[in-house]
Coordinates of C-alpha atoms and ligand atoms in Angstrom, one line a residue:
M1 CA 210.7 15.7 143.8
R2 CA 211.9 11.8 143.2
A3 CA 213.7 10.6 146.0
A4 CA 215.5 7.3 147.2
Y5 CA 214.9 6.9 151.1
A6 CA 214.5 5.3 154.3
S7 CA 211.0 5.4 155.3
A8 CA 211.5 3.0 157.8
I9 CA 214.3 0.8 160.1
K10 CA 214.7 -2.5 159.1
P11 CA 217.7 -4.1 160.8
D12 CA 217.2 -7.3 159.4
D13 CA 215.5 -6.5 156.2
P14 CA 216.9 -3.7 154.6
L15 CA 215.2 -3.7 151.7
A16 CA 211.9 -3.2 153.2
A17 CA 212.8 0.4 154.3
L18 CA 213.2 1.6 151.6
T19 CA 211.0 3.6 149.4
V20 CA 211.0 5.1 146.4
G21 CA 208.8 8.0 145.5
E22 CA 207.9 11.8 146.4
R23 CA 210.2 14.0 148.2
P24 CA 209.8 17.7 149.5
E25 CA 212.4 19.6 147.2
P26 CA 216.2 20.9 149.5
V27 CA 216.3 23.1 151.8
L28 CA 219.0 25.5 152.1
P29 CA 219.4 26.0 155.7
T30 CA 222.0 29.1 155.0
D31 CA 223.2 31.4 152.0
D32 CA 226.0 28.9 152.0
W33 CA 224.4 26.2 150.8
V34 CA 222.9 25.6 147.1
S35 CA 220.8 23.2 145.0
V36 CA 222.1 20.6 142.9
E37 CA 220.9 19.1 140.1
V38 CA 221.8 15.6 140.4
R39 CA 222.5 13.3 137.1
A40 CA 223.9 10.1 138.6
S41 CA 224.4 8.6 141.7
A42 CA 225.8 5.9 143.3
L43 CA 225.4 3.4 146.1
N44 CA 227.1 2.1 148.7
H45 CA 227.3 -0.4 151.8
H46 CA 226.9 3.1 153.4
D47 CA 223.0 3.3 152.4
L48 CA 222.5 -0.8 153.5
W49 CA 223.8 0.3 156.7
S50 CA 221.1 3.4 157.2
L51 CA 218.3 1.0 156.0
R52 CA 219.3 -1.3 158.7
G53 CA 219.7 1.2 161.7
V54 CA 223.3 2.1 161.2
G55 CA 224.0 5.6 161.9
L56 CA 219.9 6.8 161.4
R57 CA 217.7 6.6 163.7
A58 CA 213.5 6.4 163.5
E59 CA 213.1 10.0 164.6
Q60 CA 215.1 10.7 161.8
L61 CA 213.2 9.2 159.1
P62 CA 212.0 9.8 156.3
M63 CA 216.2 10.4 155.6
I64 CA 217.2 10.2 151.4
L65 CA 219.4 8.1 151.0
G66 CA 223.1 8.3 148.8
C67 CA 226.5 9.8 149.8
D68 CA 227.7 10.2 145.9
A69 CA 226.6 12.6 143.7
A70 CA 227.8 14.1 140.5
G71 CA 225.3 16.8 138.5
I72 CA 225.4 20.4 137.5
D73 CA 225.5 23.8 140.2
P74 CA 223.0 26.7 140.0
D75 CA 225.8 28.3 138.1
G76 CA 225.4 25.4 135.4
N77 CA 228.6 23.7 136.3
E78 CA 229.3 20.1 136.3
V79 CA 230.1 19.4 139.8
V80 CA 230.8 16.4 141.8
V81 CA 229.8 16.7 145.3
H82 CA 231.6 15.7 148.3
A83 CA 229.8 14.5 150.5
V84 CA 231.8 14.9 154.0
I85 CA 229.7 17.9 155.8
D86 CA 231.7 19.9 158.6
D87 CA 229.5 19.5 162.1
P88 CA 230.7 20.7 164.8
T89 CA 228.0 18.6 167.2
D90 CA 229.5 15.2 165.8
Q91 CA 231.7 13.7 167.7
R92 CA 233.8 13.2 164.4
G93 CA 233.0 17.0 163.0
Y94 CA 231.6 16.2 160.6
S95 CA 228.8 13.5 158.7
L96 CA 228.3 11.7 155.3
L97 CA 225.1 12.8 153.0
S98 CA 222.3 11.6 154.1
E99 CA 222.9 10.6 158.1
R100 CA 222.2 14.2 159.2
H101 CA 220.9 16.4 155.7
Q102 CA 219.3 14.6 153.4
G103 CA 220.9 12.8 150.9
A104 CA 221.8 12.6 146.5
L105 CA 219.6 9.9 145.9
A106 CA 217.4 12.3 144.1
D107 CA 216.6 15.2 141.8
R108 CA 218.0 17.5 143.9
V109 CA 220.2 17.6 146.8
A110 CA 221.5 20.3 148.9
V111 CA 225.3 20.4 149.9
P112 CA 227.6 23.7 150.7
R113 CA 229.3 25.5 147.6
G114 CA 232.2 24.2 149.2
N115 CA 231.6 20.6 148.5
L116 CA 231.2 21.2 144.8
V117 CA 234.9 20.0 142.4
V118 CA 235.1 20.4 139.3
K119 CA 233.9 17.3 137.3
P120 CA 236.8 16.8 135.1
A121 CA 235.3 16.8 131.3
G122 CA 236.5 13.9 130.2
F123 CA 234.2 11.6 132.9
S124 CA 230.7 10.8 132.9
F125 CA 228.5 11.8 135.3
A126 CA 227.8 7.9 136.2
E127 CA 231.9 7.8 136.9
A128 CA 232.1 10.3 138.6
A129 CA 229.1 9.0 140.8
C130 CA 231.5 6.7 141.5
L131 CA 234.5 8.5 143.2
P132 CA 233.3 11.2 146.6
T133 CA 232.5 7.7 148.8
A134 CA 234.6 3.9 147.8
W135 CA 236.9 5.9 145.7
L136 CA 237.8 8.7 147.5
T137 CA 238.1 6.0 150.6
A138 CA 240.2 3.8 148.8
W139 CA 242.5 6.6 147.4
R140 CA 243.1 7.8 151.2
M141 CA 243.6 4.1 152.4
L142 CA 246.1 3.8 149.6
T143 CA 248.1 7.0 150.1
T144 CA 247.6 8.9 152.9
R145 CA 246.8 6.3 155.5
G146 CA 248.7 3.3 154.0
R147 CA 252.2 5.9 153.1
V148 CA 252.5 2.7 149.9
A149 CA 255.1 3.3 148.3
D150 CA 257.4 2.4 145.5
G151 CA 258.2 -1.3 145.0
E152 CA 256.1 -2.4 148.0
S153 CA 252.4 -4.3 147.8
V154 CA 249.1 -4.3 148.7
L155 CA 246.2 -6.9 149.9
V156 CA 242.6 -5.8 149.3
Q157 CA 240.9 -7.7 150.8
G158 CA 236.5 -9.0 149.8
A159 CA 237.8 -7.7 146.1
G160 CA 234.5 -7.6 144.8
G161 CA 233.0 -4.6 147.3
G162 CA 232.5 -0.6 145.8
V163 CA 235.8 0.4 147.8
A164 CA 237.9 -2.9 147.1
T165 CA 237.6 -2.8 143.7
A166 CA 238.9 1.0 143.5
A167 CA 241.1 -0.1 145.6
V168 CA 242.7 -2.7 143.8
A169 CA 242.3 -0.6 140.4
L170 CA 244.4 2.2 141.9
G171 CA 246.8 0.0 143.3
V172 CA 247.3 -1.6 140.2
A173 CA 247.3 1.6 138.3
M174 CA 250.0 2.9 141.2
G175 CA 252.2 0.6 139.5
K176 CA 252.1 -1.7 143.1
R177 CA 252.2 -5.9 143.3
V178 CA 248.5 -6.0 144.1
Y179 CA 246.8 -9.4 145.7
A180 CA 242.8 -9.9 146.7
T181 CA 241.1 -12.5 147.8
S182 CA 237.4 -13.0 147.1
R183 CA 235.1 -15.5 148.0
S184 CA 233.5 -15.8 144.7
A185 CA 235.9 -17.6 141.4
A186 CA 233.7 -15.4 139.2
K187 CA 235.5 -12.1 140.8
R188 CA 238.5 -13.4 141.4
E189 CA 238.7 -13.7 137.4
R190 CA 237.4 -10.5 137.2
V191 CA 239.8 -9.2 139.8
S192 CA 242.9 -10.8 137.6
E193 CA 241.2 -8.9 134.8
L194 CA 242.3 -5.8 136.8
G195 CA 246.2 -6.4 136.9
A196 CA 245.7 -7.7 140.7
T197 CA 246.9 -11.8 141.8
A198 CA 243.4 -13.0 142.5
V199 CA 243.2 -15.7 146.4
A200 CA 240.6 -17.3 147.7
P201 CA 240.4 -15.9 151.1
G202 CA 242.9 -17.0 153.6
V203 CA 244.9 -18.5 151.2
R204 CA 248.5 -18.1 151.5
L205 CA 250.3 -15.3 149.8
P206 CA 253.7 -15.7 147.9
E207 CA 254.4 -13.0 149.7
R208 CA 253.9 -10.6 153.1
V209 CA 252.6 -7.3 151.7
D210 CA 253.2 -3.7 152.8
V211 CA 250.2 -2.4 153.0
V212 CA 246.2 -4.2 153.9
I213 CA 242.4 -3.1 153.0
E214 CA 240.3 -4.3 155.1
T215 CA 236.8 -3.4 154.9
V216 CA 235.4 -6.8 155.6
G217 CA 236.4 -7.6 159.0
E218 CA 235.9 -9.9 161.4
A219 CA 235.9 -13.1 158.1
T220 CA 239.1 -11.4 156.7
F221 CA 241.4 -9.2 159.4
D222 CA 243.3 -12.9 160.8
H223 CA 244.5 -13.4 156.8
S224 CA 244.9 -9.8 157.0
M225 CA 247.8 -9.9 159.9
K226 CA 249.3 -13.4 159.5
S227 CA 249.6 -12.2 155.4
A228 CA 251.0 -8.7 156.7
A229 CA 255.1 -8.1 156.1
P230 CA 257.1 -6.1 158.9
G231 CA 256.1 -2.4 159.6
A232 CA 252.7 -3.3 157.3
R233 CA 249.8 -0.8 157.9
I234 CA 246.6 -2.8 157.5
V235 CA 244.2 -0.3 157.0
V236 CA 240.2 -0.4 158.4
A237 CA 238.0 1.5 156.9
G238 CA 234.8 -0.8 157.1
C239 CA 233.8 -4.7 158.5
T240 CA 231.1 -5.9 156.8
S241 CA 231.1 -9.3 158.2
G242 CA 232.0 -8.0 161.7
P243 CA 232.8 -5.9 164.4
T244 CA 235.3 -8.2 166.6
P245 CA 237.8 -9.7 165.0
P246 CA 240.8 -12.1 166.9
V247 CA 243.8 -10.3 167.0
D248 CA 246.9 -11.9 168.1
L249 CA 248.8 -8.5 169.9
R250 CA 251.5 -10.6 169.6
R251 CA 251.8 -10.1 165.4
V252 CA 251.7 -5.8 166.3
F253 CA 254.5 -5.3 168.5
W254 CA 256.6 -8.4 167.0
L255 CA 256.5 -7.5 163.5
Q256 CA 255.6 -3.6 164.3
L257 CA 252.1 -3.8 162.4
E258 CA 250.3 -0.4 162.3
I259 CA 246.8 -0.7 162.5
L260 CA 244.7 2.2 161.1
G261 CA 241.5 3.6 160.9
S262 CA 240.8 5.6 157.8
T263 CA 237.1 7.1 156.9
M264 CA 236.3 9.1 153.3
G265 CA 238.0 11.6 152.8
S266 CA 238.9 15.2 152.2
A267 CA 237.9 17.5 149.5
N268 CA 241.8 18.2 148.3
E269 CA 242.1 14.3 148.8
L270 CA 239.4 14.3 146.0
Q271 CA 241.1 16.7 144.1
S272 CA 244.0 14.9 143.8
L273 CA 242.1 11.6 143.4
L274 CA 240.7 13.2 140.1
A275 CA 243.7 14.3 138.7
F276 CA 245.4 10.9 139.1
L277 CA 242.6 9.3 137.4
T278 CA 242.8 11.9 134.3
S279 CA 246.6 11.6 133.8
S280 CA 246.5 7.9 134.7
G281 CA 242.8 7.5 132.5
L282 CA 241.7 5.2 134.9
R283 CA 238.3 5.0 135.8
P284 CA 235.6 3.7 137.9
V285 CA 234.7 -0.2 137.8
I286 CA 230.9 0.1 137.0
D287 CA 229.1 -3.2 138.0
S288 CA 225.4 -1.9 136.7
A289 CA 224.0 1.5 135.7
H290 CA 219.7 1.5 136.6
G291 CA 217.4 4.3 135.4
F292 CA 216.0 6.1 138.2
T293 CA 212.9 4.3 138.2
E294 CA 214.4 0.8 138.6
A295 CA 216.1 2.3 142.4
E296 CA 214.4 -0.3 143.9
Q297 CA 216.7 -3.5 141.3
A298 CA 219.1 -1.2 141.9
F299 CA 219.6 -1.3 146.0
A300 CA 218.7 -5.5 145.5
R301 CA 222.0 -5.5 143.1
L302 CA 223.9 -4.5 146.1
A303 CA 221.9 -6.5 148.3
S304 CA 223.5 -9.5 146.8
G305 CA 226.2 -9.0 147.0
E306 CA 226.9 -10.3 143.9
A307 CA 227.6 -7.0 142.4
F308 CA 231.3 -6.2 141.0
G309 CA 232.5 -2.8 141.3
K310 CA 230.0 0.2 141.7
V311 CA 226.0 0.1 141.4
V312 CA 225.3 3.3 139.9
I313 CA 221.8 5.6 139.2
D314 CA 221.9 7.6 136.1
H315 CA 218.6 10.4 136.8
T316 CA 218.0 10.5 133.7
R317 CA 215.6 7.8 132.9
Ligands
NAP1 N1 234.8 4.5 156.8 C1 234.5 4.6 155.4 O1 234.6 6.4 154.9 C2 234.1 4.0 154.5 C3 233.9 4.2 153.2 C4 233.3 3.4 152.2 C5 232.6 1.8 152.8 N2 233.2 1.4 154.1 C6 232.6 0.6 154.5 O2 233.3 -0.5 154.2 C7 232.4 -1.8 153.8 C8 232.3 -2.1 152.3 O3 231.5 -1.2 151.5 P1 231.3 -0.9 149.7 O4 230.3 0.4 149.8 O5 232.9 -1.3 149.1 O6 230.8 -2.5 150.0 P2 230.6 -3.4 148.5 O7 229.8 -2.8 147.7 O8 228.8 -3.8 149.3 O9 231.2 -4.4 149.3 C9 231.2 -5.1 150.1 C10 231.8 -6.5 149.6 O10 232.8 -7.1 151.2 C11 232.8 -8.7 150.8 N3 232.3 -9.5 151.9 C12 231.1 -8.8 152.7 N4 230.5 -9.7 153.6 C13 231.8 -11.0 153.7 C14 232.0 -12.1 154.1 N5 231.6 -12.6 155.5 N6 233.0 -12.7 153.9 C15 234.4 -12.3 153.6 N7 233.9 -10.6 152.5 C16 232.4 -10.4 152.6 C17 232.4 -8.4 149.3 O11 233.5 -9.4 148.8 P3 233.3 -10.9 147.8 O12 232.3 -10.8 147.6 O13 234.3 -10.0 147.1 O14 234.4 -11.7 148.9 C18 231.9 -7.7 148.9 O15 232.4 -6.8 147.7 C19 231.1 -1.2 153.9 O16 231.4 -2.1 155.6 C20 230.7 0.1 154.3 O17 229.9 0.4 155.3 C21 234.0 3.2 154.8

């Protein structure tokens, strides 16, 4: 079957570690697993980290990339694949598709049957494929971890990314006042169109916010701390620009801030995200959709840092 996979580890040139070619059909480890016919998948920064060797070791290669898929299950149902696979041998208690088990950027992907969530009819496969990683992560950051409440405000850092555009769009749809930073003037304009107040990185906001959505790390964390209102939740799910920001601990206790880690979300949270999107009419922000044969261009688009929203792969072409 066709697959986009890591064939090498290249810390400084991740795209050179990507191969688009043939891989064997999925193996089902137990009777509880099924093979899903993938109709659309979406790329995540996670795929670039894997190609760089973060979370993936040379002895695990070749590894099919991709956490996100929507497709058809063996009974003919349209499904979204929840990418978090229970794994008691992993210190987190789970692994993500493409870490220990072959990923979703292929004609077919094997997953436990319990990881399938019904795709609502109103979603295209491309829209549904955006949800299991970036949108689920943003949803959990805002709700379960950030506990964003009525009348509260949200700051999203690095607003062009997959998680960040999801957080902006979800925060606005939830009726929150949303501020978002981006290095790019063009992306700031796109953020404004989503209903947020866009500012350049580091700029003082008109108010201190109750929830901060952090996936950028070193480059923005000081601004996140300075923008936080007393009692704010600073929710961290990534550190694209580096893992060791300066932290003024005095702010943490003076203002009784909470700095919270967050990763992905549960199948129940994916269901509640789908329910929210269905009732609100909100749909994922898609930067671009590429045919499977253009998977390398899709990766180049993600790696360029110029994307606004999700980079999607349409497996039907
Ligand atoms: N823990 C989890 O479960 C989880 C889930 C998903 C993602 N993540 C992590 O979250 C991060 C974002 O993931 P993604 O898939 O949304 O990535 P992405 O689509 O590639 O977006 C990355 C965004 O980060 C911003 N950025 C990158 N470098 C920056 C810098 N030096 N200074 C300021 N902003 C910078 C950019 O924003 P602008 O161009 O707008 O400035 C860019 O749009 C990654 O590190 C990823 O591994 C974690």
